[in-house]
mmCIF file of C-alpha atoms and ligand atoms in Angstrom:
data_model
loop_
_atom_site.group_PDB
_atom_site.id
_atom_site.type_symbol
_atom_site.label_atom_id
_atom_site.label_comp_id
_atom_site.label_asym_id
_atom_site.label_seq_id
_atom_site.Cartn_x
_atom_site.Cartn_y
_atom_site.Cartn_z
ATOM 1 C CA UNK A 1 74.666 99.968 96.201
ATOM 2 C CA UNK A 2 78.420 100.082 96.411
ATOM 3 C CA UNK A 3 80.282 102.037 93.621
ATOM 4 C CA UNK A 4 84.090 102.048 94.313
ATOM 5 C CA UNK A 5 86.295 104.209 92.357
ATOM 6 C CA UNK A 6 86.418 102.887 88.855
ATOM 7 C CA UNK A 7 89.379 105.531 87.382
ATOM 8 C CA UNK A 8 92.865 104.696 87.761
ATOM 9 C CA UNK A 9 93.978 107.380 91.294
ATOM 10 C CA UNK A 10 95.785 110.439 90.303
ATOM 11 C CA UNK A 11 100.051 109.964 91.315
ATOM 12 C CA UNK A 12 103.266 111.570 90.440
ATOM 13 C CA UNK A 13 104.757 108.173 90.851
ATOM 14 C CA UNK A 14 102.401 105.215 90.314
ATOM 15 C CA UNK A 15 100.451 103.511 87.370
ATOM 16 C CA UNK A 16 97.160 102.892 88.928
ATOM 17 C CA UNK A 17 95.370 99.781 87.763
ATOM 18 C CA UNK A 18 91.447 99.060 88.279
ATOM 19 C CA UNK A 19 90.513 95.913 89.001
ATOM 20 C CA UNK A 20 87.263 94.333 88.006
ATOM 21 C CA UNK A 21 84.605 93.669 90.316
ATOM 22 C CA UNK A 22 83.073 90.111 89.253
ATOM 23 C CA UNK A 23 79.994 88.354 89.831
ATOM 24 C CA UNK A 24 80.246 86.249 92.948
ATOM 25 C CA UNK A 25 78.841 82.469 92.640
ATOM 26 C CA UNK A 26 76.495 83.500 95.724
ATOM 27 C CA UNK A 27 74.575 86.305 93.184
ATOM 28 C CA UNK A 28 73.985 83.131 91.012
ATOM 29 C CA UNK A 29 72.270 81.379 93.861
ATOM 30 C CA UNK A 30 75.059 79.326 94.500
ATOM 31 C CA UNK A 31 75.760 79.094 98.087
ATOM 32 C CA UNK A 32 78.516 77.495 100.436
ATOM 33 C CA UNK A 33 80.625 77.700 103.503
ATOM 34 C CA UNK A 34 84.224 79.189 103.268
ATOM 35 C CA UNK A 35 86.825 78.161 105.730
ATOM 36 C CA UNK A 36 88.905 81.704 106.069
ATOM 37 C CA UNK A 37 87.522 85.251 104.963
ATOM 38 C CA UNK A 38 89.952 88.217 105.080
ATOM 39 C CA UNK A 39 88.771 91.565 105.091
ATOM 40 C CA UNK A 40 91.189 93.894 103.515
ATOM 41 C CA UNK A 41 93.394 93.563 100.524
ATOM 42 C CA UNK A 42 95.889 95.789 102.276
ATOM 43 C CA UNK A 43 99.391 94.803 103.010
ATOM 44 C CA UNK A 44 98.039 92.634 106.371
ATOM 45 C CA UNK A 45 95.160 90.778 104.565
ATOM 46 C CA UNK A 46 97.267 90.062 101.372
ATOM 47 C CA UNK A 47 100.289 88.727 103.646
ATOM 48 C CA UNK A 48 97.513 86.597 105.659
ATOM 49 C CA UNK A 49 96.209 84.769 102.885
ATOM 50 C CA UNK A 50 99.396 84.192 101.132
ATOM 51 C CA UNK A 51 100.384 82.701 104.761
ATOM 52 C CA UNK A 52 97.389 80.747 104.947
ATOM 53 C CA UNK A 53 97.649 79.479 101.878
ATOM 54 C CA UNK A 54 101.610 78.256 102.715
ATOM 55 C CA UNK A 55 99.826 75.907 105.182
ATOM 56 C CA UNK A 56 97.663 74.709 102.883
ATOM 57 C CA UNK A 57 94.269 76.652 104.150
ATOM 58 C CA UNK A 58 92.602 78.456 101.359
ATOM 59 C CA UNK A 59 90.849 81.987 101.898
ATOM 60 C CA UNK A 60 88.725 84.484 100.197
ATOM 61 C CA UNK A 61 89.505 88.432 100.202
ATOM 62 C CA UNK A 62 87.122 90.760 100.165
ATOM 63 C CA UNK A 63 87.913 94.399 99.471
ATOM 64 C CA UNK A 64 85.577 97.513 99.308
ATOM 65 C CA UNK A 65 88.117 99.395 96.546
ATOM 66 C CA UNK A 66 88.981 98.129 93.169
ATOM 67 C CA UNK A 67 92.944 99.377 93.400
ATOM 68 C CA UNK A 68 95.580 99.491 95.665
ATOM 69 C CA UNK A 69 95.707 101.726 98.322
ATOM 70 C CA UNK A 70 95.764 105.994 97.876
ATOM 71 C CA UNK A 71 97.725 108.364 99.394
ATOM 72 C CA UNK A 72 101.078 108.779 101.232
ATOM 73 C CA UNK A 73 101.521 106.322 103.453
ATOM 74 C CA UNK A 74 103.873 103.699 103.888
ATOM 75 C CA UNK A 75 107.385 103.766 102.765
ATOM 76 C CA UNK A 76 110.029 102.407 105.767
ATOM 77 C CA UNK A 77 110.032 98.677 106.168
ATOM 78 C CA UNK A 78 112.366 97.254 108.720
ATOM 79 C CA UNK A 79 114.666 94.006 108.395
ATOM 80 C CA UNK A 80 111.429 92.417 110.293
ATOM 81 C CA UNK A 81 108.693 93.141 107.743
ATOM 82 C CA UNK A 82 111.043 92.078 104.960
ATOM 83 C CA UNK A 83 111.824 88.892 106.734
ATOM 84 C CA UNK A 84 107.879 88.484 106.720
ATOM 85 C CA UNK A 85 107.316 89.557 102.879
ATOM 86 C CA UNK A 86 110.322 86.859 102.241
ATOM 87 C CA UNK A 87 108.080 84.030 103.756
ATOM 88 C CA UNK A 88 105.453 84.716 101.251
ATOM 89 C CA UNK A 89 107.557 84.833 98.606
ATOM 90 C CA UNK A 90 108.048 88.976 97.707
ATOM 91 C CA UNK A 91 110.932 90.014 99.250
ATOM 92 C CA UNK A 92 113.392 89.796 96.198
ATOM 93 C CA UNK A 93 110.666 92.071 94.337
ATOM 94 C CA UNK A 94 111.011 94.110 96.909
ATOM 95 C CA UNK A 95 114.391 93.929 97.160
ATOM 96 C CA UNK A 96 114.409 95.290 93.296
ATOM 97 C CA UNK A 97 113.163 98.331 93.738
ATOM 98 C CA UNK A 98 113.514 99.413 97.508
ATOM 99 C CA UNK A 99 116.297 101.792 99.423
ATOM 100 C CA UNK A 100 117.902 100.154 101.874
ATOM 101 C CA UNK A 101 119.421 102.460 104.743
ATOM 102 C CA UNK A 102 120.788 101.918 108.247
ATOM 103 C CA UNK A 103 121.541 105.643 109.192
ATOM 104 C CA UNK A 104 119.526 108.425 110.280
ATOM 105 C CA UNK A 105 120.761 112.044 111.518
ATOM 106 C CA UNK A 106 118.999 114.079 114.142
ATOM 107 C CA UNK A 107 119.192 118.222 113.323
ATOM 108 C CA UNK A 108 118.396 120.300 116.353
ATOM 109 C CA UNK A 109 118.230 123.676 115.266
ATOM 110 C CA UNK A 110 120.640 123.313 112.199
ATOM 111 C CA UNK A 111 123.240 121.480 114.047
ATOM 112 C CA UNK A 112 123.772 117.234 113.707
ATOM 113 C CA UNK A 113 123.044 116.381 117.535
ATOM 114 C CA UNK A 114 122.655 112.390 116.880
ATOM 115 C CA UNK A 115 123.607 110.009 114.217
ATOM 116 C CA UNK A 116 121.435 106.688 114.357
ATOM 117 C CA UNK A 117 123.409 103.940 113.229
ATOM 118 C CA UNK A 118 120.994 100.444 112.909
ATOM 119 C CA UNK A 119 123.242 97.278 113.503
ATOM 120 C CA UNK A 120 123.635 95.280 110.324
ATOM 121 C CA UNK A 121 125.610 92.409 110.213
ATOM 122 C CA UNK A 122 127.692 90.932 106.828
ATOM 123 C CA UNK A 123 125.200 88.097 107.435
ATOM 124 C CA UNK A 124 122.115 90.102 107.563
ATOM 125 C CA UNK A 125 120.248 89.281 104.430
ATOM 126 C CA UNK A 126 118.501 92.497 104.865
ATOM 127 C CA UNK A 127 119.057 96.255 105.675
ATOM 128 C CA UNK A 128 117.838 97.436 108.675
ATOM 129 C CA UNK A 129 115.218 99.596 106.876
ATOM 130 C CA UNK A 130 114.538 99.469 103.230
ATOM 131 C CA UNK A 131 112.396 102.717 101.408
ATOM 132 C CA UNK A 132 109.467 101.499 99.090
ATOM 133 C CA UNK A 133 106.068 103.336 98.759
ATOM 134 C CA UNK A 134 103.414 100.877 99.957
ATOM 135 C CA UNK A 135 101.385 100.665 96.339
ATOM 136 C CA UNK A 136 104.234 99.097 95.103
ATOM 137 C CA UNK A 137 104.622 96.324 98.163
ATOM 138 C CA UNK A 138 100.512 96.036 97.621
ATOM 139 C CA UNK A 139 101.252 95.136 94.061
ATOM 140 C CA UNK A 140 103.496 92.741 94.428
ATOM 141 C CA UNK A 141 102.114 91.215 96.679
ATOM 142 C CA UNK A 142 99.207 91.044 94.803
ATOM 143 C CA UNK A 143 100.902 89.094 92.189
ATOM 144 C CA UNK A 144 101.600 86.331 94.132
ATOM 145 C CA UNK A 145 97.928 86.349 95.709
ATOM 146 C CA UNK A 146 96.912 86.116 91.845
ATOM 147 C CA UNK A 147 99.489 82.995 91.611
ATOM 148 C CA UNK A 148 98.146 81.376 94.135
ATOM 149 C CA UNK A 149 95.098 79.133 93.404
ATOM 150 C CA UNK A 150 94.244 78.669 97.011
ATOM 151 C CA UNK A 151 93.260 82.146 97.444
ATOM 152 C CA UNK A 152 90.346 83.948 96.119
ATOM 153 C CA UNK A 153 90.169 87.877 95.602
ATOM 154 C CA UNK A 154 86.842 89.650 95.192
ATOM 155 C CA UNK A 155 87.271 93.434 94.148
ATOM 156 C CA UNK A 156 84.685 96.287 94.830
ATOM 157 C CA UNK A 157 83.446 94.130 97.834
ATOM 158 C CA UNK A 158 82.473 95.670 101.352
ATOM 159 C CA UNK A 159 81.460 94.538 104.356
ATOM 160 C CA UNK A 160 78.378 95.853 106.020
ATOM 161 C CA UNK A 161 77.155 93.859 108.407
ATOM 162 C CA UNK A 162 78.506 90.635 110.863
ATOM 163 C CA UNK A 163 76.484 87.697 112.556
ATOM 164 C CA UNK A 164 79.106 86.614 114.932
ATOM 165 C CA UNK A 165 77.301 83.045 115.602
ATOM 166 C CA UNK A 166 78.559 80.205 117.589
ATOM 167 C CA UNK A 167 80.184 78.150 115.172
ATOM 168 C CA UNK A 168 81.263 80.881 112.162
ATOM 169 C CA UNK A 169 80.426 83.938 111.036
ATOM 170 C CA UNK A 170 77.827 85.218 108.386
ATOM 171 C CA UNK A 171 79.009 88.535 106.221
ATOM 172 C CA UNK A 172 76.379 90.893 104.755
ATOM 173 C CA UNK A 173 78.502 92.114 101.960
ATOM 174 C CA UNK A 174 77.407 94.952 99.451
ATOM 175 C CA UNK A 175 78.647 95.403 95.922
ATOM 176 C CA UNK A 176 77.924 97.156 92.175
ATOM 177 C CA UNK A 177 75.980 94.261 91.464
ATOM 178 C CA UNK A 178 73.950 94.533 94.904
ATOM 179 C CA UNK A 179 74.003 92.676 98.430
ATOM 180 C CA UNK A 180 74.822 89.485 99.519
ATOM 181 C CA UNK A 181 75.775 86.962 101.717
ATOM 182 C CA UNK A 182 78.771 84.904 103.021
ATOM 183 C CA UNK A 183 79.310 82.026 105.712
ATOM 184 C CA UNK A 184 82.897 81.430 106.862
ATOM 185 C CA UNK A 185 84.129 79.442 109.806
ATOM 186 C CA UNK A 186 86.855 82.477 110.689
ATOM 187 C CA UNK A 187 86.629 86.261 109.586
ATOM 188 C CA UNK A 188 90.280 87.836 109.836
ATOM 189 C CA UNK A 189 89.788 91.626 110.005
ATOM 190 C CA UNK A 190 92.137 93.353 108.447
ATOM 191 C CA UNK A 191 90.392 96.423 106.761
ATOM 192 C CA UNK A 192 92.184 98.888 108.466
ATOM 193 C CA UNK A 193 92.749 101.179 110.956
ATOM 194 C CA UNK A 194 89.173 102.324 110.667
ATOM 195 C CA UNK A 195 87.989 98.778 110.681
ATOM 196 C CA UNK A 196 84.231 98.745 110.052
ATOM 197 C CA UNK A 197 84.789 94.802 111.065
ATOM 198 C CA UNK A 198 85.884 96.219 114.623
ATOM 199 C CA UNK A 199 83.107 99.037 114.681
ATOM 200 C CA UNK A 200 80.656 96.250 114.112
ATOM 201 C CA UNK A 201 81.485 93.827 116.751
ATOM 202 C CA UNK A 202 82.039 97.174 118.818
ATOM 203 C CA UNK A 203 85.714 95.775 119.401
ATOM 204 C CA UNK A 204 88.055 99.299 120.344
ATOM 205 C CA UNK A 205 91.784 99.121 119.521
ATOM 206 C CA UNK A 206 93.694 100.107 122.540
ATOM 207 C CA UNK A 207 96.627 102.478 122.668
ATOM 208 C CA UNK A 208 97.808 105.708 122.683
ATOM 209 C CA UNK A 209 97.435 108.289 120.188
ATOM 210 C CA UNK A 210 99.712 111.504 119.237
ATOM 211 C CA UNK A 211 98.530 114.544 119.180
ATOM 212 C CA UNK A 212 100.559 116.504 116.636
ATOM 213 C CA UNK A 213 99.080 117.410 113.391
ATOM 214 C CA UNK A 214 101.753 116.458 110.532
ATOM 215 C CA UNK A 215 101.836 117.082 106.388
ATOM 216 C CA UNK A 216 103.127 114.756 104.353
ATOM 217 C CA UNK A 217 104.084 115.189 101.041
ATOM 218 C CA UNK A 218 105.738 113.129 98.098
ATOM 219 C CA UNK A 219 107.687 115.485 95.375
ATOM 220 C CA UNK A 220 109.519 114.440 92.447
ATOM 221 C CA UNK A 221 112.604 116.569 92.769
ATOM 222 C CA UNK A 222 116.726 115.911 92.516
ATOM 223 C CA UNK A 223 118.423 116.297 95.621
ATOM 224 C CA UNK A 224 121.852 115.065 95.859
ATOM 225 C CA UNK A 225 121.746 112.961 99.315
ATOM 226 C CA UNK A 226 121.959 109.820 100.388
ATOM 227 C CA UNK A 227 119.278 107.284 101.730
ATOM 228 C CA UNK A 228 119.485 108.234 105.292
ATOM 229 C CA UNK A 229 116.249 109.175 107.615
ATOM 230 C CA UNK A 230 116.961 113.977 107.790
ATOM 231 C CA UNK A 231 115.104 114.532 111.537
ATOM 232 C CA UNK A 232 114.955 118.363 111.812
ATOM 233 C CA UNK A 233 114.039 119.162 115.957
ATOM 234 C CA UNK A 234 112.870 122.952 115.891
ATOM 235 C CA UNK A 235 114.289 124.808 112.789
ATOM 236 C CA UNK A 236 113.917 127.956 111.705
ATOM 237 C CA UNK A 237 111.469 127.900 109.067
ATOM 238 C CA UNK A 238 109.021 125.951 111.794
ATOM 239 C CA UNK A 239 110.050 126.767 115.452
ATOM 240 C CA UNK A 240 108.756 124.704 117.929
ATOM 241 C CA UNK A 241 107.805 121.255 114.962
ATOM 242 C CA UNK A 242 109.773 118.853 113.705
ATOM 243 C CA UNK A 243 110.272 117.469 109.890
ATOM 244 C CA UNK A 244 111.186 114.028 108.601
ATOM 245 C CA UNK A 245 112.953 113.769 105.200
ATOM 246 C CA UNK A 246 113.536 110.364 103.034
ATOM 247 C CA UNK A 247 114.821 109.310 100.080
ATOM 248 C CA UNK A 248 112.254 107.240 97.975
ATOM 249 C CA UNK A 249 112.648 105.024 94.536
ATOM 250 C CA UNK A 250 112.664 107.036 91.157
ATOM 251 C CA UNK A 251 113.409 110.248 92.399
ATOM 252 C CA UNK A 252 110.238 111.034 94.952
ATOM 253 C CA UNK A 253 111.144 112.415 98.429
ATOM 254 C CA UNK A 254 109.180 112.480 101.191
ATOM 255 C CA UNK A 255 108.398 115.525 103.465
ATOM 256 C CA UNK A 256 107.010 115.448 106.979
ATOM 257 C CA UNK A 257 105.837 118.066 108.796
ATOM 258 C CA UNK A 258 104.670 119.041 111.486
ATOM 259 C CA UNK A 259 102.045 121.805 111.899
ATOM 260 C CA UNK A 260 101.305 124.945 114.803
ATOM 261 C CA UNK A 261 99.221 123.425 117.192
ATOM 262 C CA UNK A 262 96.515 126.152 116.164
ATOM 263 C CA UNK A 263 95.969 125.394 112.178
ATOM 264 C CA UNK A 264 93.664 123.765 110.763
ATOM 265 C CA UNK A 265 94.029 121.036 107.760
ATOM 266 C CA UNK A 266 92.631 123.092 105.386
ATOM 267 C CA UNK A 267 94.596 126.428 105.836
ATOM 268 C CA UNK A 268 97.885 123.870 106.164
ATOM 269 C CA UNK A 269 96.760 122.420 102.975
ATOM 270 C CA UNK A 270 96.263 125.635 100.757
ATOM 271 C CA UNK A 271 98.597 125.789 98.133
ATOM 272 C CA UNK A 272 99.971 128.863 98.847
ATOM 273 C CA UNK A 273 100.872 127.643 102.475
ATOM 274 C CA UNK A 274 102.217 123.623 101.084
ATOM 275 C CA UNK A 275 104.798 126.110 98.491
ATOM 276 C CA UNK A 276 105.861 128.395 101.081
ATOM 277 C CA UNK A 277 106.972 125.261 103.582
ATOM 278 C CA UNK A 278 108.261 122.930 100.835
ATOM 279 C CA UNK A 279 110.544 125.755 99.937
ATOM 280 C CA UNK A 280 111.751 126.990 103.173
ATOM 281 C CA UNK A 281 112.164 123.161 103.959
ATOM 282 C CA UNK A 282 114.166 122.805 100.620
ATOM 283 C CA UNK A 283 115.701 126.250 101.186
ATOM 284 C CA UNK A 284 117.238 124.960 104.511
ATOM 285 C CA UNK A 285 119.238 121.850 103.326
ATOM 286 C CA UNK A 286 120.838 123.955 100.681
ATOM 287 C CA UNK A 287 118.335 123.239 97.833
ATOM 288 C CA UNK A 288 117.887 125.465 95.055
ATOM 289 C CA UNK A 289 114.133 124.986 95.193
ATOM 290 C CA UNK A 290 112.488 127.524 93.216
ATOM 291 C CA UNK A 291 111.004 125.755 90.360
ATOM 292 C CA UNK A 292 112.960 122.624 91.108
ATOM 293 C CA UNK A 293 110.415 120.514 92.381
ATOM 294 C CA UNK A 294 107.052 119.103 91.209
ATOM 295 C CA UNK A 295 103.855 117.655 91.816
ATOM 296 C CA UNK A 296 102.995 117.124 95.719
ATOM 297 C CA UNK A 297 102.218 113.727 95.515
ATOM 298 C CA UNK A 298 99.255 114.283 98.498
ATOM 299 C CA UNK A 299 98.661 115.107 101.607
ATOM 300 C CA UNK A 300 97.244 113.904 104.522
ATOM 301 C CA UNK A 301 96.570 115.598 108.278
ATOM 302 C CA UNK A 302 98.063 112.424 110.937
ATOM 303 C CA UNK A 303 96.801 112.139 113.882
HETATM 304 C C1 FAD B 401 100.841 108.665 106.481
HETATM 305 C C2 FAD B 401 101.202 107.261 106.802
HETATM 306 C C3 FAD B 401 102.539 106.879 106.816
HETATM 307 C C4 FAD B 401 102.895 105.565 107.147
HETATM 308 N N1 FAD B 401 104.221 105.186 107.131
HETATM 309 C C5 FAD B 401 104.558 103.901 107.402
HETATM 310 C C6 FAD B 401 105.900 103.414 107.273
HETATM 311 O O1 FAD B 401 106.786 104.165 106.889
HETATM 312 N N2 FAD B 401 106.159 102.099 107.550
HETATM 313 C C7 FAD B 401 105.167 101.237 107.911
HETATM 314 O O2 FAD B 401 105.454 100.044 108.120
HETATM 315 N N3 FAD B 401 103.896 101.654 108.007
HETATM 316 C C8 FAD B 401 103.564 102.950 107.767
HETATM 317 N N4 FAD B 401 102.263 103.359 107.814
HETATM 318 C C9 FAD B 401 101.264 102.410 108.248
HETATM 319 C C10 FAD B 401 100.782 101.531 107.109
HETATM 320 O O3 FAD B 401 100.305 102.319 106.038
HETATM 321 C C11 FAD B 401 99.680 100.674 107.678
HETATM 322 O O4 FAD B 401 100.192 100.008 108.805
HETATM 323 C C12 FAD B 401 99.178 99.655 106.685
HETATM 324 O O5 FAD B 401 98.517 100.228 105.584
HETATM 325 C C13 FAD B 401 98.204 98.758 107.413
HETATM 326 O O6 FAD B 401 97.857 97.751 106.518
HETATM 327 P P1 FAD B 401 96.487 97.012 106.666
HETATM 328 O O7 FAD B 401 96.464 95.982 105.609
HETATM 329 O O8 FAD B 401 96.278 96.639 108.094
HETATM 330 O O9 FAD B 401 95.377 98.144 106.415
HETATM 331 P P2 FAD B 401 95.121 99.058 105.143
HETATM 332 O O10 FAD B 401 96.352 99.271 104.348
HETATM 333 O O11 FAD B 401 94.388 100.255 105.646
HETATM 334 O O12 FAD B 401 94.136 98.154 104.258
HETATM 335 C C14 FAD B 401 92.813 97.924 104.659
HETATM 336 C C15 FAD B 401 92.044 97.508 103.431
HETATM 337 O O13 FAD B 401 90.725 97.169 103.848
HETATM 338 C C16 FAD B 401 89.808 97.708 102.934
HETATM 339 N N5 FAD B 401 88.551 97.914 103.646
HETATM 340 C C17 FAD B 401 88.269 98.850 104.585
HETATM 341 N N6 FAD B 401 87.016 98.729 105.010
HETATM 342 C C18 FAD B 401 86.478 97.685 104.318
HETATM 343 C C19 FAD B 401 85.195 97.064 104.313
HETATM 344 N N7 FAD B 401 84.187 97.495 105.100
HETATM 345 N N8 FAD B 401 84.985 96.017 103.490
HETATM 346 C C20 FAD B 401 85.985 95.552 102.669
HETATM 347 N N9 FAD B 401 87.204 96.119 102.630
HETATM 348 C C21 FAD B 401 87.457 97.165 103.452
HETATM 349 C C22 FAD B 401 90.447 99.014 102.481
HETATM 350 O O14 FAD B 401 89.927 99.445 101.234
HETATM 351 C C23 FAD B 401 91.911 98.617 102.393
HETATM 352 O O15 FAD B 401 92.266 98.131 101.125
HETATM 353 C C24 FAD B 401 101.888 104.651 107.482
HETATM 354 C C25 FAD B 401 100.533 105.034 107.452
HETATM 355 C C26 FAD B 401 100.189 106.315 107.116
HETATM 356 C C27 FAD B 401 98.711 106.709 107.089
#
């Protein structure tokens, strides 16, 4: 049986809140055919429904978890997404809260070799890239889904299995409760980019990958620069890698990094090793770091 996470996720920055799994109608016996069913309550199934649902089609999320999304991931969204996220009604939310920015500097070895300026216009009704973690676009985005009448939401929900028939699609879904089933006439997948929707219909994303193994790490700490994207090409501290800097809401920066070709995530991930890089990383833009910062936010190996 399915047990998502039921405690609110640990964060420097973020008030987790657990949603309830409920009974669905189909473990009371009821039964009936759904027109749309979106896979994913991440940013891309949220959006979808709330787009469907703008047109008048209704649609049912289903999503494994019973919170928004962990970890560091999102936190640059360009004039484009936010031109999106206004069509569905959460761009001045976002536009609340976010960091807009337009320049980034490129630091080769400790000198300022490029300075990216994005075009933005006295019309432009957005920045050319605007800082917000991605819990915080997930939430409000869930707001509106929880507005919006036409769209249903079922939490601690995953999808096992697929009948791909010839006129619609019939989910095996599995939950605290137990298993069931759903009939829709289209299935959006949007669970990720470990989709178990693709893995089932053996469907392969195409596309090149990167190699380079990167940390990335969210600290709470003061640093008295403005929101523009720090690219470091080969400094001292990590000859050969590069690290990405950028200002977040409340005080959070992020830190990028990237690792020798030859360690592995877990000796990158000791603490000893995360302290010693923050620090020379802090060290190097003039930071007085010992002490100064706290609480890595997390951590996760990119591929
Ligand atoms: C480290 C990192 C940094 C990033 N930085 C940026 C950035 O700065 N800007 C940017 O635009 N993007 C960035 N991204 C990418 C961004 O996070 C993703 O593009 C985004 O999360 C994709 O949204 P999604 O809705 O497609 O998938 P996800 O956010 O992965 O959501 C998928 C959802 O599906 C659910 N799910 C999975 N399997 C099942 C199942 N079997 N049944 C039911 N539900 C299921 C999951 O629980 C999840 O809630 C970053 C990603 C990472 C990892």
């Amino acid at each position: 049986m399915h047990q998502p996470q039921t405690t609110p996720r640990a964060s420097i920055y973020y008030d987790y809140r657990v949603y309830p799994f409920e009974t669905a109608p189909e473990q009371r016996g009821e039964s009936r055919r759904y027109p749309v069913i979106i896979v994913g309550a991440g940013p891309i199934g949220l959006t979808t429904a709330l787009d469907l649902a703008r047109y008048g089609v209704p649609s049912v999320i289903v999503e494994a978890e019973c919170q928004v999304s962990h970890g560091s991931r999102a936190i640059v969204f360009t004039r484009r997404s936010m031109e999106i996220l206004q069509q569905v009604g959460v761009a001045d939310r976002m536009l609340e809260k976010a960091l807009p920015w337009r320049f980034g500097n490129s630091i080769y070895r400790g000198r300022r070799v490029f300075r990216m300026e994005a075009p933005h216009d006295d019309d432009d009704r957005f920045a050319p890239m605007n800082n917000l973690q991605q819990q915080y676009l997930e939430e409000y985005l869930l707001e509106r889904v929880l507005q919006t009448p036409l769209i249903e939401l079922r939490w601690g929900t995953r999808v096992t299995g697929i009948d791909n028939g010839d006129d619609g699609v019939r989910l095996e879904l599995d939950t605290p409760e137990g298993a069931y089933g759903l009939d829709c006439d289209w299935l959006v997948a949007a669970d990720g980019a470990r989709s178990t929707v693709r893995q089932l219909l053996d469907l392969r994303m195409e596309g090149d990958s990167y190699s380079g193994h990167f940390v990335i790490a969210d600290i709470r700490i003061d640093i008295d620069l403005p929101t523009e994207r720090l690219a470091f090409f080969d400094p001292d501290w990590n000859p050969g890698n590069t690290i990405l800097m950028h200002r977040e809401p409340d005080g959070i920066w992020r830190l990028d990094y990237q690792l020798p070709p030859d360690e592995t995530p877990e000796q990158a991930l000791a603490p000893e090793a995360l302290n010693r890089r923050i620090q020379a990383q802090l060290e190097m833009i003039g930071v007085d770091a010992p002490g100064n910062w706290t609480g890595v936010r997390s951590i996760r190996p990119a591929p």
